Amino acid sequence: MQYKKIENRVIAEEYTQWCRSLTVLGDSVVMESAKRELIEGISSMLGMKPESSSEPQQSGLVLAEIGTVGDLVDVDGKQLNDDGYVIKTVFSGQENTIYIVGKKDKGVLYGAFHLLRLMQNRENIQQLNIVENPKNQLRMLNQWDNMDGSIERGYAGNSIFYKDYQFSAELNRVGDYARLLASVGINGIAINNVNVHQEETNLITSSLLPKVAEVAGIFRSYGITTFLSVNYASTIQIGNLTTADPLNSEVREWWKEKAEEIYSYIPDFGGFLVKADSEHRPGPFTYGRNHADGANMLADSLQPFNGIVLWRCFVYNCLQDWRDRSTDRARAAYDHFKPLDGQFHSNVILQIKNGPMDFQVREAVSPLLGAMEKTNQMLEFQITQEYTGQQRHLCYLVPQWKEILDFDTYANGKGSEIKKVVDGSLYRNRYSGITAVSNIGNDYNWTGHTLAQANLYGFGRLTWNPDLTSESITDEWIGQTFGDDQLVKEQVSRMLLKSWSIYEKYASPLGVGWMVNPNHHYGPNVDGYEYSVWGTYHFADWQGIGVDRTVKTGTGYTSQYFKENAEMYEGLETCPDELLLFFHHVPYTHKLKSGVTVIQHIYNTHFEGVEEAEELVETWLQLKGKIDSERFEDILNRLQEQADHSKEWRDIINTYFYRKSGIKDELNRKIY
């Protein structure tokens, strides 16, 4: 959103003829945002400010909702959903006009950003006939911000929302964030951590609700609905009750009154995000109730106001004895929630992580996605790079997310991809969508590593349309961020698109996961899973490695998938190599489909990962002078740290398995 000046005079003059005037038909805070954004973008890129008008001019840009456009342009409103828009070029005599028409004002805003994106990437705008509808109804972000100003799993500075247990006195940055999110179609945000501390519980009290309402107003002007994470035991913490039992009448009445109070401050409040009964968070299990009981109680309180409950399915017993090979955290979400299908109210959405473990660099897709035909579901990604280098390493996650969205669950036969589960089309859900844990903070570049911005951008674009290719999303972001230099586009695209593979090579192999330091999750530690105090979670011994999740000899986890995938993962020969150790315990000498043994694959990939991390540095150095010095040096420093750190990963992982297995590297490379 730099809206860098267009130096090519031919292109600048072509755009100018379409942008001399700006007519806005309609009046709302969202329409005003669309107008303001176009004026700022055009002024910056073309060096001229369009004339504003409320009456159509002979030529220029026209912003309108479908109900106000009249017969000025032929637009079929039946083509559009509530957030959809049309961008259409019209030639009529001396009139050259680009119409941006939305079903509602939010569609107009999204259309305005689409036009600016085309101009930033120097696209031809003379014959536009674009019809766009988001595939997903809910397109959200979860902020894991705490009121002390810290961010759980935050790698880009402190919170832009909170400081010293109060809201920030300067909320301009929140306004800029709203602009960023709206530019890629995000329409919802939960503004505090799912692990709700005492201070965040106060967000639903009269002491802080006026400030919540102020922040909600900023997001509202960009078409974004505000949600709050709530502590399930709020009735005890701030309600002066002795219980949080969801079937207790006093508890139910307290939440109904609390919802009424919140909506008196924020009439369009979205609802509650809840993490319950996991990692020491309170929940309905305390009272012998199930998750449907807990979620439905909150849903009842929100229903009169059209609010919704986002109930996280990240639920497992972190105190299990990991020496018992029948213990399997991967089973937990399905085991807890699948039996409750059909018991949740219609304004409850189960928020399901993309994998059954915890946002690993490689893990299987959660079998719960698609398994609950009678329950609203949404998918949860993690943009912040908790297990993928923490924005100190380059790891572009769009290719990973694409794989997950394109994964066929076979829930309703062939063609039942995850993207169809979460857009609601597979089961005709009332509510559905995609959410993610945000990666921003108050660093000057928002994300710590400038190239990590591409993950935030890519998430928004994929959530709008999961059928977009990784390559097209990457090209869009590079053009808007670094300009139209061809070498920059080619090199940065190659760096981004290879980076997930590079990180995976020098991190944990073949889907086994983890192998990071406990608690802070940065850097290699083969036995570092914080809850495996009784032994290793990956069951590596002198003979082999991997978790046996088969029905035949293991935890039975494979049975949670639909038949086609269950059979694929159950069989040693049919299981994809990249997930082999996630599903099977095998000897180090087991040969992969490539013909390479497991132990040799571990050695090879860790050496290759280091070489390719060093190549990232060399590739970036070729762009010196083509990127402004501040961003160039910042990115270079991050890439150099990554290259150095990849050697630590290589040496620790390879040494561990050399000593464990006693099998030498076939290429006689140095392993300590």
XYZ file of C-alpha atoms in Angstrom:
672
model
C 0.000 0.000 0.000
C 2.924 2.308 -0.673
C 1.267 3.440 -3.929
C 4.666 4.171 -5.406
C 4.762 6.791 -8.154
C 4.417 5.350 -11.644
C 7.511 6.405 -13.570
C 6.429 4.987 -16.937
C 4.850 8.012 -18.624
C 2.771 6.018 -21.094
C 1.132 3.992 -18.336
C 0.724 7.048 -16.099
C -1.031 8.998 -18.864
C -3.280 6.043 -19.665
C -4.358 5.737 -16.029
C -4.813 9.489 -15.666
C -7.544 9.622 -18.309
C -9.633 7.293 -16.168
C -8.900 8.933 -12.838
C -9.530 12.654 -13.311
C -12.772 12.534 -11.338
C -14.234 10.366 -8.620
C -17.989 10.132 -8.143
C -19.410 8.501 -5.032
C -23.074 7.515 -5.125
C -24.012 6.705 -1.571
C -23.073 7.747 1.908
C -21.576 5.496 4.601
C -18.354 5.256 6.577
C -17.282 2.348 4.359
C -17.970 4.296 1.153
C -15.984 7.162 2.626
C -13.070 4.803 3.236
C -13.222 3.604 -0.378
C -13.203 7.189 -1.608
C -10.332 8.178 0.672
C -8.261 5.166 -0.367
C -8.701 5.838 -4.075
C -7.812 9.514 -3.682
C -4.683 8.647 -1.701
C -3.612 5.884 -4.082
C -4.233 7.839 -7.263
C -2.601 10.986 -5.921
C 0.493 9.059 -4.906
C 0.820 6.979 -8.084
C -0.133 9.624 -10.642
C 0.743 12.897 -8.928
C -2.759 14.263 -9.433
C -5.806 14.366 -7.193
C -9.108 13.345 -8.750
C -11.998 15.788 -8.445
C -14.659 14.519 -6.080
C -18.334 14.642 -6.961
C -21.674 13.180 -5.957
C -22.964 13.463 -9.545
C -21.577 11.317 -12.407
C -19.079 13.152 -14.623
C -18.384 12.661 -18.332
C -15.503 10.391 -17.482
C -13.709 9.069 -14.439
C -14.410 6.648 -11.629
C -17.825 5.933 -10.153
C -18.363 4.147 -6.826
C -21.864 2.869 -6.164
C -23.905 0.252 -4.408
C -26.124 -1.757 -6.712
C -29.228 0.064 -5.469
C -27.893 3.524 -6.347
C -26.344 2.925 -9.755
C -29.672 3.036 -11.630
C -29.293 2.656 -15.395
C -25.842 4.232 -15.525
C -24.250 0.836 -16.121
C -25.541 -2.651 -16.797
C -24.783 -4.731 -13.701
C -26.593 -7.907 -12.749
C -26.992 -7.851 -8.982
C -27.869 -11.551 -8.988
C -24.214 -12.250 -9.819
C -23.066 -10.814 -6.507
C -23.091 -11.997 -2.918
C -23.086 -9.512 -0.040
C -19.360 -8.748 -0.335
C -19.129 -9.035 -4.106
C -18.443 -6.330 -6.669
C -18.197 -5.519 -10.354
C -15.506 -3.377 -11.986
C -16.573 -2.371 -15.461
C -15.128 -0.079 -18.104
C -17.714 1.829 -20.158
C -17.079 3.722 -23.411
C -19.948 5.978 -24.458
C -19.176 8.813 -26.837
C -16.850 11.135 -24.972
C -17.462 9.285 -21.726
C -14.794 6.901 -20.460
C -15.873 5.618 -17.081
C -14.829 2.840 -14.726
C -17.671 1.735 -12.477
C -16.991 -0.021 -9.188
C -20.323 -1.407 -8.061
C -20.899 -3.497 -4.970
C -23.857 -5.440 -3.700
C -23.230 -3.471 -0.501
C -20.766 -0.785 0.528
C -18.143 -3.351 1.573
C -18.094 -4.683 -1.973
C -17.379 -1.179 -3.236
C -14.434 -0.927 -0.835
C -13.027 -4.272 -1.980
C -13.480 -3.211 -5.589
C -11.591 0.026 -4.952
C -8.652 -1.931 -3.560
C -8.821 -4.288 -6.544
C -8.491 -1.369 -8.966
C -5.568 0.042 -7.001
C -3.919 -3.393 -7.061
C -4.243 -3.482 -10.854
C -2.658 -0.049 -11.131
C 0.181 -0.917 -8.744
C 0.969 -3.929 -10.910
C 0.717 -1.831 -14.107
C -2.197 -3.843 -15.521
C -4.319 -2.675 -18.450
C -7.552 -1.096 -17.136
C -9.131 -0.066 -20.446
C -11.375 -3.103 -20.903
C -12.319 -4.231 -17.444
C -15.270 -6.516 -16.877
C -14.535 -8.065 -13.513
C -17.028 -9.868 -11.316
C -15.651 -10.869 -7.906
C -17.266 -12.671 -4.989
C -15.394 -13.991 -1.960
C -15.607 -17.753 -1.683
C -15.599 -17.648 2.120
C -18.219 -15.940 4.230
C -16.001 -15.318 7.281
C -12.449 -14.164 6.583
C -10.898 -13.498 9.940
C -7.784 -12.838 11.947
C -7.109 -13.734 15.563
C -4.841 -11.350 17.452
C -2.970 -13.076 20.256
C -2.334 -9.690 21.889
C -2.193 -9.263 25.665
C -3.101 -6.092 27.531
C 0.413 -5.676 28.931
C 1.442 -4.966 25.337
C 3.036 -8.332 24.652
C 1.894 -10.725 21.930
C 1.861 -14.476 22.468
C 3.802 -15.970 19.563
C 4.466 -12.448 18.335
C 7.653 -11.874 16.359
C 7.252 -8.298 15.176
C 7.380 -6.156 18.273
C 4.640 -5.299 20.726
C 0.891 -4.894 20.339
C -0.594 -2.047 18.319
C -3.715 -2.313 20.493
C -2.498 -2.395 24.095
C 0.206 -0.980 26.331
C 0.643 -1.239 30.091
C -2.759 -2.879 30.634
C -4.652 -0.172 28.765
C -5.551 0.468 25.171
C -2.841 2.295 23.286
C -3.244 6.058 23.426
C -2.338 6.235 19.744
C -4.693 4.198 17.564
C -3.613 5.522 14.149
C -1.702 2.300 13.629
C -4.938 0.350 14.144
C -6.483 2.424 11.350
C -3.616 1.545 9.033
C -3.996 -2.096 9.999
C -7.684 -1.956 9.108
C -6.693 -0.614 5.688
C -4.200 -3.442 5.218
C -6.776 -6.074 6.106
C -9.560 -4.613 3.989
C -7.222 -4.465 1.000
C -7.211 -8.277 0.913
C -10.833 -8.737 1.944
C -10.558 -9.593 5.655
C -13.932 -8.939 7.300
C -13.517 -10.019 10.935
C -10.992 -9.732 13.760
C -10.725 -10.939 17.350
C -8.594 -8.309 19.062
C -7.232 -10.212 22.087
C -5.470 -13.457 22.921
C -7.429 -16.737 23.051
C -5.530 -17.403 26.286
C -7.492 -14.771 28.181
C -5.749 -13.431 31.268
C -7.458 -11.524 34.086
C -6.690 -8.184 32.434
C -8.233 -9.236 29.103
C -11.343 -10.501 30.898
C -12.000 -6.838 31.712
C -12.519 -6.127 28.015
C -16.159 -7.171 28.457
C -16.710 -4.802 31.399
C -17.896 -1.203 31.399
C -14.375 -0.056 32.315
C -12.997 -1.010 28.887
C -16.001 -1.462 26.588
C -15.952 2.228 25.531
C -12.409 1.718 24.179
C -13.381 -1.578 22.567
C -16.211 0.333 20.877
C -13.725 2.940 19.632
C -11.529 0.272 18.087
C -14.589 -1.459 16.639
C -15.527 1.847 15.003
C -12.134 2.021 13.286
C -12.531 -1.482 11.909
C -16.171 -0.890 11.004
C -15.192 1.883 8.608
C -13.247 -0.737 6.633
C -15.984 -3.381 6.686
C -14.406 -5.410 9.496
C -16.442 -6.851 12.370
C -14.907 -6.958 15.842
C -14.916 -10.068 18.056
C -13.517 -10.665 21.543
C -11.860 -13.720 23.040
C -13.523 -14.490 26.366
C -12.541 -16.525 29.377
C -15.040 -19.314 29.837
C -14.905 -18.761 33.607
C -15.713 -15.036 33.399
C -18.711 -15.583 35.662
C -16.245 -16.456 38.431
C -13.511 -13.991 37.547
C -15.639 -10.874 37.127
C -19.215 -11.998 37.741
C -19.141 -12.751 41.470
C -20.544 -16.239 40.877
C -19.033 -19.418 42.273
C -19.548 -21.499 39.131
C -19.255 -21.435 35.348
C -21.488 -24.473 34.839
C -23.179 -23.904 31.456
C -26.425 -25.470 32.679
C -26.628 -23.269 35.766
C -29.439 -20.721 35.429
C -27.464 -17.915 37.083
C -24.539 -18.496 34.734
C -26.816 -18.435 31.698
C -28.531 -15.263 32.871
C -25.185 -13.565 33.574
C -23.991 -14.178 30.008
C -27.297 -12.937 28.559
C -26.988 -9.707 30.504
C -23.330 -9.418 29.541
C -24.149 -9.831 25.837
C -26.827 -7.146 26.104
C -24.304 -4.808 27.715
C -21.678 -5.428 25.010
C -24.162 -4.794 22.211
C -25.257 -1.549 23.852
C -21.711 -0.316 23.175
C -21.100 -2.141 19.885
C -24.344 -2.828 17.983
C -22.563 -4.834 15.277
C -20.345 -6.827 17.631
C -19.441 -10.151 16.009
C -19.391 -12.462 19.012
C -17.058 -14.540 21.166
C -13.945 -16.586 20.412
C -13.422 -19.288 23.036
C -10.572 -21.612 23.960
C -11.862 -23.994 26.620
C -10.667 -27.154 28.374
C -7.202 -27.134 26.822
C -3.740 -26.215 28.093
C -5.098 -25.337 31.523
C -7.927 -23.110 30.224
C -11.258 -23.415 32.057
C -14.223 -25.007 30.337
C -17.370 -27.105 30.680
C -15.432 -30.305 31.506
C -15.023 -28.989 35.063
C -18.752 -29.455 35.558
C -19.158 -32.751 33.760
C -20.557 -31.002 30.689
C -19.465 -31.293 27.067
C -18.393 -28.728 24.510
C -21.844 -28.424 22.993
C -23.235 -27.507 26.420
C -20.589 -24.806 26.828
C -20.800 -23.359 23.345
C -24.590 -23.395 23.215
C -24.903 -21.487 26.478
C -22.847 -18.651 25.006
C -24.670 -18.937 21.687
C -27.997 -18.439 23.437
C -26.760 -15.166 24.903
C -25.650 -13.868 21.499
C -28.546 -15.150 19.398
C -30.887 -12.135 19.934
C -28.177 -9.893 18.471
C -27.166 -12.191 15.585
C -23.835 -12.846 17.274
C -21.841 -16.038 16.847
C -19.582 -18.246 18.956
C -16.257 -19.365 17.508
C -15.392 -22.438 19.581
C -11.837 -23.686 19.143
C -11.297 -27.425 18.764
C -7.705 -27.299 19.996
C -8.542 -29.499 22.982
C -6.277 -32.202 24.398
C -4.860 -33.414 27.691
C -1.371 -31.931 27.892
C -0.605 -33.983 31.016
C -0.890 -37.379 29.337
C 1.909 -39.906 29.809
C 3.779 -39.853 26.489
C 5.603 -43.094 27.318
C 2.358 -44.883 26.491
C 2.423 -45.420 22.743
C -1.357 -45.555 22.628
C -1.423 -41.920 23.759
C -1.931 -39.737 20.714
C -2.568 -36.018 20.841
C -3.473 -36.125 17.145
C -6.659 -38.049 17.986
C -7.939 -35.489 20.486
C -9.984 -33.000 18.438
C -11.860 -35.690 16.519
C -12.460 -37.793 19.629
C -13.851 -34.811 21.533
C -16.016 -33.236 18.854
C -17.129 -35.814 16.285
C -19.632 -37.475 18.711
C -21.277 -34.054 19.199
C -22.162 -33.504 15.540
C -25.636 -31.993 15.291
C -25.734 -30.866 18.924
C -24.327 -27.358 18.424
C -26.620 -24.374 17.896
C -26.755 -22.808 14.446
C -24.768 -19.748 15.587
C -21.831 -21.843 16.814
C -18.825 -22.409 14.537
C -16.158 -24.956 15.388
C -12.747 -23.434 14.694
C -10.450 -26.280 13.623
C -6.673 -26.028 13.227
C -5.382 -27.115 9.817
C -3.578 -30.070 11.393
C -4.250 -32.255 14.436
C -1.058 -31.259 16.244
C -0.053 -27.581 16.220
C 0.853 -25.639 13.056
C 3.905 -27.768 12.228
C 6.012 -27.267 9.118
C 4.459 -30.515 7.889
C 1.620 -32.520 9.395
C -1.465 -34.307 8.173
C -4.681 -32.395 7.576
C -7.076 -32.533 10.521
C -9.590 -35.362 9.985
C -12.205 -33.286 11.811
C -12.473 -30.989 8.780
C -15.422 -32.370 6.863
C -16.296 -34.991 9.456
C -19.200 -33.069 11.015
C -21.972 -32.811 8.461
C -24.433 -31.074 10.800
C -22.068 -28.525 12.351
C -20.675 -25.183 11.157
C -16.899 -25.384 10.677
C -14.108 -22.968 9.936
C -10.431 -23.572 9.301
C -7.656 -22.043 11.424
C -4.201 -21.283 10.008
C -1.234 -19.657 11.735
C 0.329 -16.750 9.861
C 2.696 -15.954 12.695
C 5.601 -18.356 12.240
C 5.640 -20.079 15.610
C 7.148 -23.349 14.364
C 8.451 -22.112 11.023
C 11.249 -19.720 11.929
C 9.424 -16.999 13.846
C 9.865 -14.408 11.094
C 13.620 -14.606 11.566
C 13.666 -17.262 8.849
C 11.960 -16.891 5.503
C 9.131 -19.398 5.241
C 6.390 -18.462 2.796
C 3.330 -20.445 3.843
C 0.967 -19.862 0.918
C 2.064 -23.094 -0.869
C 1.430 -25.037 2.353
C -2.021 -23.505 2.746
C -2.821 -24.266 -0.879
C -2.018 -27.946 -0.311
C -4.304 -28.024 2.704
C -7.190 -26.246 0.982
C -6.906 -28.546 -2.040
C -6.775 -31.726 0.069
C -9.672 -34.037 -0.788
C -11.387 -35.309 2.359
C -13.769 -37.618 0.433
C -16.349 -36.532 3.034
C -19.070 -36.517 0.387
C -17.272 -38.567 -2.228
C -14.458 -37.508 -4.526
C -14.175 -33.735 -4.911
C -14.818 -32.906 -1.238
C -11.790 -30.673 -0.789
C -11.119 -28.763 2.417
C -11.863 -25.502 0.587
C -15.406 -26.764 -0.078
C -15.842 -27.760 3.551
C -14.876 -24.331 4.853
C -16.679 -22.235 2.253
C -19.881 -23.966 3.381
C -20.763 -25.405 -0.010
C -20.211 -29.079 0.867
C -22.837 -29.224 3.633
C -24.668 -25.911 3.073
C -23.542 -24.552 6.434
C -25.123 -21.400 7.779
C -21.714 -20.071 8.849
C -18.254 -21.022 7.630
C -14.913 -19.540 6.696
C -11.200 -19.317 7.421
C -9.323 -17.601 10.222
C -5.656 -17.294 11.159
C -3.365 -16.132 13.939
C -1.955 -12.779 12.848
C 1.769 -12.074 12.441
C 1.851 -8.305 12.954
C 3.259 -6.083 15.667
C 4.418 -2.502 16.053
C 7.700 -2.971 14.157
C 8.133 -0.378 11.428
C 7.585 -3.022 8.753
C 4.679 -4.684 10.624
C 6.026 -8.265 10.478
C 9.653 -8.146 11.647
C 10.893 -9.768 8.446
C 9.671 -7.669 5.524
C 9.194 -10.770 3.374
C 6.870 -12.181 6.061
C 4.355 -9.568 4.939
C 3.723 -11.892 2.002
C 2.181 -14.435 4.387
C -0.365 -11.915 5.684
C -1.164 -10.760 2.157
C -1.342 -14.310 0.832
C -3.663 -15.432 3.606
C -6.125 -12.678 2.768
C -6.082 -13.414 -0.940
C -6.461 -17.193 -0.444
C -9.294 -16.667 1.996
C -11.041 -14.539 -0.600
C -10.397 -17.111 -3.323
C -8.707 -20.452 -2.507
C -8.417 -21.207 -6.237
C -5.812 -18.479 -6.789
C -2.381 -19.922 -7.526
C 0.587 -19.424 -5.236
C 2.438 -17.883 -8.173
C -0.211 -15.262 -8.939
C -0.539 -14.228 -5.289
C 3.238 -13.980 -5.021
C 3.508 -11.826 -8.131
C 0.767 -9.494 -6.882
C 2.501 -8.947 -3.573
C 5.950 -8.377 -5.074
C 4.620 -5.823 -7.564
C 2.878 -3.842 -4.850
C 5.787 -4.095 -2.418
C 8.900 -3.694 -4.567
C 7.676 -2.310 -7.900
C 7.834 -3.657 -11.425
C 11.547 -4.387 -11.910
C 11.653 -7.730 -13.705
C 14.751 -9.098 -11.953
C 13.280 -8.251 -8.558
C 10.037 -10.021 -9.452
C 11.796 -13.139 -10.692
C 14.279 -13.463 -7.829
C 11.933 -12.636 -4.961
C 9.275 -14.955 -6.394
C 11.764 -17.809 -6.566
C 12.937 -17.120 -3.002
C 9.411 -17.073 -1.599
C 8.141 -20.119 -3.445
C 11.139 -22.280 -2.435
C 11.350 -21.127 1.172
C 8.856 -23.560 2.763
C 10.723 -26.477 1.207
C 14.053 -25.066 2.364
C 12.883 -24.652 5.949
C 11.378 -28.138 5.989
C 14.629 -29.654 4.726
C 16.743 -28.453 7.646
C 13.965 -28.786 10.252
C 11.981 -31.908 11.188
C 11.937 -34.676 8.552
C 9.116 -36.608 6.871
C 6.274 -35.089 8.876
C 7.489 -36.185 12.311
C 7.124 -32.590 13.556
C 8.364 -30.565 16.516
C 12.122 -30.951 17.180
C 12.135 -27.364 18.458
C 13.131 -25.953 21.823
C 10.322 -26.222 24.377
C 8.163 -23.256 25.299
C 9.603 -20.610 22.950
C 9.737 -23.000 19.952
C 12.753 -21.443 18.218
C 15.769 -23.495 17.243
C 16.524 -27.232 17.098
C 15.954 -29.621 19.973
C 15.170 -33.147 18.823
C 13.521 -34.169 22.101
C 12.189 -30.702 22.818
C 8.439 -31.187 22.951
C 7.469 -29.535 26.242
C 4.868 -32.112 27.247
C 7.087 -35.170 26.648
C 8.716 -35.086 30.077
C 8.505 -38.874 30.292
C 10.261 -39.592 26.999
C 10.469 -38.607 23.345
C 7.238 -37.984 21.459
C 8.703 -39.286 18.179
C 9.788 -42.658 19.635
C 13.233 -42.600 18.026
C 15.471 -45.382 19.279
C 18.532 -47.159 17.865
C 16.380 -49.098 15.401
C 13.954 -46.558 13.977
C 11.757 -43.490 14.281
C 8.174 -42.350 13.836
C 4.738 -42.520 15.418
C 2.660 -45.589 14.630
C -0.813 -44.158 14.064
C -2.185 -47.159 12.168
C -5.226 -49.184 13.158
C -3.341 -52.439 12.818
C -0.525 -51.808 15.288
C -0.740 -48.220 16.485
C -3.010 -45.552 17.947
C -5.774 -46.030 15.386
C -5.634 -42.393 14.330
C -5.815 -43.286 10.615
C -9.395 -44.508 11.164
C -10.519 -40.924 11.728
C -10.223 -40.193 7.999
C -12.728 -41.144 5.358
C -12.074 -44.508 3.730
C -9.886 -43.405 0.808
C -7.488 -41.412 2.969
C -7.608 -43.888 5.850
C -6.423 -46.661 3.546
C -3.752 -44.477 1.980
C -2.248 -43.479 5.334
C -2.650 -46.949 6.883
C -0.495 -48.623 4.270
C 3.249 -48.236 4.553
C 3.624 -48.434 0.777
C 0.795 -45.992 0.005
C 1.521 -43.390 2.676
C 3.114 -40.265 1.116
C 6.795 -40.049 2.005
C 6.464 -36.497 3.286
C 4.143 -37.799 6.038
C 5.737 -41.203 6.574
C 6.958 -40.578 10.121
C 3.720 -38.879 11.086
C 1.853 -42.139 10.445
C 4.422 -44.929 10.788
C 7.321 -46.084 12.934
C 9.940 -47.471 10.562
C 13.549 -48.675 10.659
C 16.205 -46.147 9.655
C 16.963 -48.455 6.728
C 13.409 -48.285 5.358
C 13.561 -47.147 1.739
C 11.439 -44.216 0.616
C 9.778 -44.105 -2.785
C 12.839 -42.179 -3.959
C 14.956 -45.254 -3.202
C 16.791 -43.435 -0.412
C 16.722 -44.790 3.128
C 15.097 -42.764 5.908
C 18.415 -42.090 7.630
C 20.092 -41.026 4.391
C 17.130 -38.772 3.602
C 17.604 -37.073 6.975
C 21.291 -36.491 6.262
C 20.760 -35.376 2.665
C 17.945 -32.925 3.296
C 19.687 -31.255 6.189
C 22.796 -30.633 4.099
C 20.655 -29.479 1.175
C 18.653 -27.141 3.410
C 21.801 -25.345 4.519
C 23.031 -24.976 0.944
C 19.687 -23.588 -0.184
C 19.478 -21.198 2.780
C 22.889 -19.859 1.754
C 21.587 -19.508 -1.811
C 18.801 -17.253 -0.512
C 21.474 -14.828 0.669
C 23.279 -14.935 -2.674
C 20.050 -14.405 -4.580
C 19.113 -11.404 -2.473
C 22.575 -9.842 -2.906
C 21.920 -9.697 -6.669
C 19.175 -7.143 -5.958
C 21.439 -4.591 -4.261
C 20.620 -1.165 -5.661
C 17.194 -2.264 -6.849
C 15.630 -2.203 -3.352
C 15.800 0.780 -1.009
C 18.743 0.408 1.356
C 16.763 0.136 4.603
C 14.629 -2.783 3.471
C 17.513 -4.359 1.575
C 19.771 -4.430 4.644
C 17.006 -5.580 6.988
C 16.134 -8.515 4.747
C 19.788 -9.343 4.147
C 20.421 -9.518 7.901
C 17.480 -11.876 8.360
C 18.612 -14.128 5.523
C 22.158 -14.266 6.861
C 20.853 -15.227 10.299
C 18.760 -17.937 8.672
C 21.725 -19.334 6.771
C 23.809 -19.428 9.945
C 21.011 -20.926 12.011
C 20.288 -23.609 9.416
C 23.775 -25.006 10.113
C 22.846 -25.415 13.779
C 19.705 -27.298 12.736
C 21.741 -29.517 10.378
C 24.412 -30.354 12.895
C 22.109 -31.052 15.841
C 19.614 -33.162 13.870
C 22.198 -35.135 11.900
C 24.401 -35.742 14.926
C 21.453 -36.948 16.984
C 20.391 -39.512 14.419
C 23.932 -40.597 13.567
C 24.554 -41.358 17.224
C 21.120 -42.917 17.643
C 21.320 -45.173 14.602
C 25.057 -45.741 14.274
C 24.631 -45.546 10.489
C 27.157 -43.424 8.606
C 26.375 -40.905 5.903
C 26.893 -42.619 2.523
C 28.555 -39.438 1.198
C 30.983 -39.244 4.128
C 30.092 -35.645 4.977
C 31.130 -34.314 8.349
C 28.678 -35.271 11.075
C 29.867 -34.586 14.594
